[in-house]
Amino acid sequence: MTKLLSINNLHKVYYSKNNALEAIKDISFDINENEFITVVGPSGCGKSTLLNILTDMENLTSGTITYHIPNLKFGYMLQSDAMLDWLNVFKNATIGLDIKKIKTAENIAYTKNLLESYGLKDFLNKYPKELSGGMRQRLALIRTLALKPDILVLDEPFSKLDYQSRLKISDDIYKIIKKEKKTVLMVTHNIEEAICLSDKVIVLTKRPCTIKNIYEIKREKNTSPIKNHQDSNYSYYYNLIWKDLTDND
Amino acid sequence: MTKEHLSYLRKLKKEKFLVFTSQILIMIIFLFLWEFLSNHKIINPFIFSSPSKVLSTIKDLYLNYNLISHIMTTLKETFIAFILGITLSFIIAIILNEFKLLNKIIDPYLTMLNSLPKVALGPLIIIIAGANQNSIIFMALLINLIVGIINIYNGFNNIDPNLIILFKSLKASKLTTLLKLTIPASFKTIICSLKLNISMTLIGVIMGEFLVSTKGIGYLIIYGTQVFNLNIVMSGIVILIIISFILYKLVIFIEKKLLNN
Ligand SMILES: Nc1ncnc2c1ncn2[C@@H]1O[C@H](COP(=O)(O)OP(=O)(O)OP(=O)(O)O)[C@@H](O)[C@H]1O
Ligand SMILES: [Mg+2]
């Protein structure tokens, strides 16, 4: 397994005029190629902050992030599904390509293909306002995938989906990600999702967060997220993570 | 179409009709009262004139005083000041938005300038720009610029912060963010500020004409006062009301066209 990057003793404090808010106390872990990592933790513990620092949107206060491979391309799907209301679905999906000036025929075809396979085929000329919350989230994901990133960074990508579509789309995404050999770092509130999707689950403590535990998920056989529910180890991990999250120290 | 839908549409139509007829009625009553009170000397006819006198004065102005060219002069000045005003406010708002520090520095001066009654600058403007049309346009600009800048700048600042974060996450350059986010996202606000801008421009132009001109509706009004012919003053005001109404409607029409695309 090739190491893509290492995070060492990451520490983050937000300063404002009147106070200093410690968001991350001490976090260290590695991200390996083709790994699917999920991060779970209490609300407000610093998960989005971690992703923001990793994707260079926010400065770290101390600690290091070492990139073992140069020019890693991050694709960051933000927690909010911010859409450009004045552009149609297709143009929203390709806004990243547009900004990076890589709107090649190949990339456009790739994006169109994604839109079709995520049930947005009949909505290409519609506007974001006409979409449901779930559709917007799928569109935001496609917008991120369109850039063909090396590492997908997802902040609660399925939070606005109902249970059925959540299962379906996480299955789809899992397939795509495995097919395209992508590396994923995903934040979720859903323990079930974390266990069924990932190779590694990182559990954080409450703010200022440190790492509570890291679980390498071992399965009898790796098939699809939906089937992983039936895996014999499922409830074992579930109980451990549940205990970590409800533990109050 | 269902029965309920039809009856709903009928109700809408009825309401529209009611509003329109009431508006016409108010106008007729107003004109009638004005004429009646003036004819019976209940209000001073010398000062308040009357609709019939206004009408005949307008006819006289048209035949003997070249009314059309006065109207065209005012319209031309308004048009130039309006176009210049929105262009300049747009550019200045962009500069203030891109250079936040500069903005912070000059903010108190902008506030001072904004609270200053611009007419007070009139004499100074005449000295600087000369007693000609330039002064009039300058005066109109002074009045519409500040409003324009503030409106457009506020539009820029009301953009969904999540969209700004999105552009940041896509590592968009400043120029790209300006062109693909800031401007299109505040397009609606900018278009909607045109309404206010046209009224402000007209105010500025008339004020300018009061001060310097030898032509235009503002000039006609001042001329009427000087020769103590208040029929001319009243006619000037009536023409001005009509012009401003038409300009306002025109801007709203353009707004609708632009926003529908
Ligand atoms: N830009 C910022 N400036 C100041 N404080 C911030 C900023 N962003 C986040 N915080 C604070 O840092 C802490 C962690 O926030 P963060 O968004 O990382 O939490 P989270 O784990 O993603 O929460 P959630 O599960 O609700 O999304 C919170 O207390 C938040 O108020
Ligand atoms: Mg978050």
mmCIF file with all atom_site columns, N, CA and C and ligand atoms in Angstrom, chain A residues 47-49 79 155-156 187, ligand 2:
data_model
loop_
_atom_site.group_PDB
_atom_site.id
_atom_site.type_symbol
_atom_site.label_atom_id
_atom_site.label_alt_id
_atom_site.label_comp_id
_atom_site.label_asym_id
_atom_site.label_entity_id
_atom_site.label_seq_id
_atom_site.pdbx_PDB_ins_code
_atom_site.Cartn_x
_atom_site.Cartn_y
_atom_site.Cartn_z
_atom_site.occupancy
_atom_site.B_iso_or_equiv
_atom_site.pdbx_formal_charge
_atom_site.auth_seq_id
_atom_site.auth_comp_id
_atom_site.auth_asym_id
_atom_site.auth_atom_id
_atom_site.pdbx_PDB_model_num
ATOM   1  N  N  . LYS A 1 47  ? -14.710 18.029 12.712 1.00 0.00 ? 47  LYS A N  1
ATOM   2  C  CA . LYS A 1 47  ? -14.553 17.186 11.517 1.00 0.00 ? 47  LYS A CA 1
ATOM   3  C  C  . LYS A 1 47  ? -14.391 18.019 10.252 1.00 0.00 ? 47  LYS A C  1
ATOM   4  N  N  . SER A 1 48  ? -15.289 18.991 10.083 1.00 0.00 ? 48  SER A N  1
ATOM   5  C  CA . SER A 1 48  ? -15.180 19.837 8.881  1.00 0.00 ? 48  SER A CA 1
ATOM   6  C  C  . SER A 1 48  ? -13.880 20.625 8.902  1.00 0.00 ? 48  SER A C  1
ATOM   7  N  N  . THR A 1 49  ? -13.485 21.033 10.091 1.00 0.00 ? 49  THR A N  1
ATOM   8  C  CA . THR A 1 49  ? -12.220 21.759 10.222 1.00 0.00 ? 49  THR A CA 1
ATOM   9  C  C  . THR A 1 49  ? -11.061 20.906 9.713  1.00 0.00 ? 49  THR A C  1
ATOM   10 N  N  . GLN A 1 79  ? -19.943 20.449 3.059  1.00 0.00 ? 79  GLN A N  1
ATOM   11 C  CA . GLN A 1 79  ? -21.102 20.006 3.838  1.00 0.00 ? 79  GLN A CA 1
ATOM   12 C  C  . GLN A 1 79  ? -22.391 20.646 3.308  1.00 0.00 ? 79  GLN A C  1
ATOM   13 N  N  . ASP A 1 155 ? -17.841 15.668 2.901  1.00 0.00 ? 155 ASP A N  1
ATOM   14 C  CA . ASP A 1 155 ? -18.352 16.072 4.213  1.00 0.00 ? 155 ASP A CA 1
ATOM   15 C  C  . ASP A 1 155 ? -19.847 15.766 4.298  1.00 0.00 ? 155 ASP A C  1
ATOM   16 N  N  . GLU A 1 156 ? -20.182 14.687 4.944  1.00 0.00 ? 156 GLU A N  1
ATOM   17 C  CA . GLU A 1 156 ? -21.568 14.229 5.076  1.00 0.00 ? 156 GLU A CA 1
ATOM   18 C  C  . GLU A 1 156 ? -22.331 14.281 3.752  1.00 0.00 ? 156 GLU A C  1
ATOM   19 N  N  . VAL A 1 187 ? -16.586 12.199 5.984  1.00 0.00 ? 187 VAL A N  1
ATOM   20 C  CA . VAL A 1 187 ? -17.156 12.446 7.310  1.00 0.00 ? 187 VAL A CA 1
ATOM   21 C  C  . VAL A 1 187 ? -18.600 11.990 7.285  1.00 0.00 ? 187 VAL A C  1
HETATM 22 MG MG . MG  C 2 .   ? -19.124 19.675 9.777  1.00 0.00 ? 2   MG  C MG 1
#
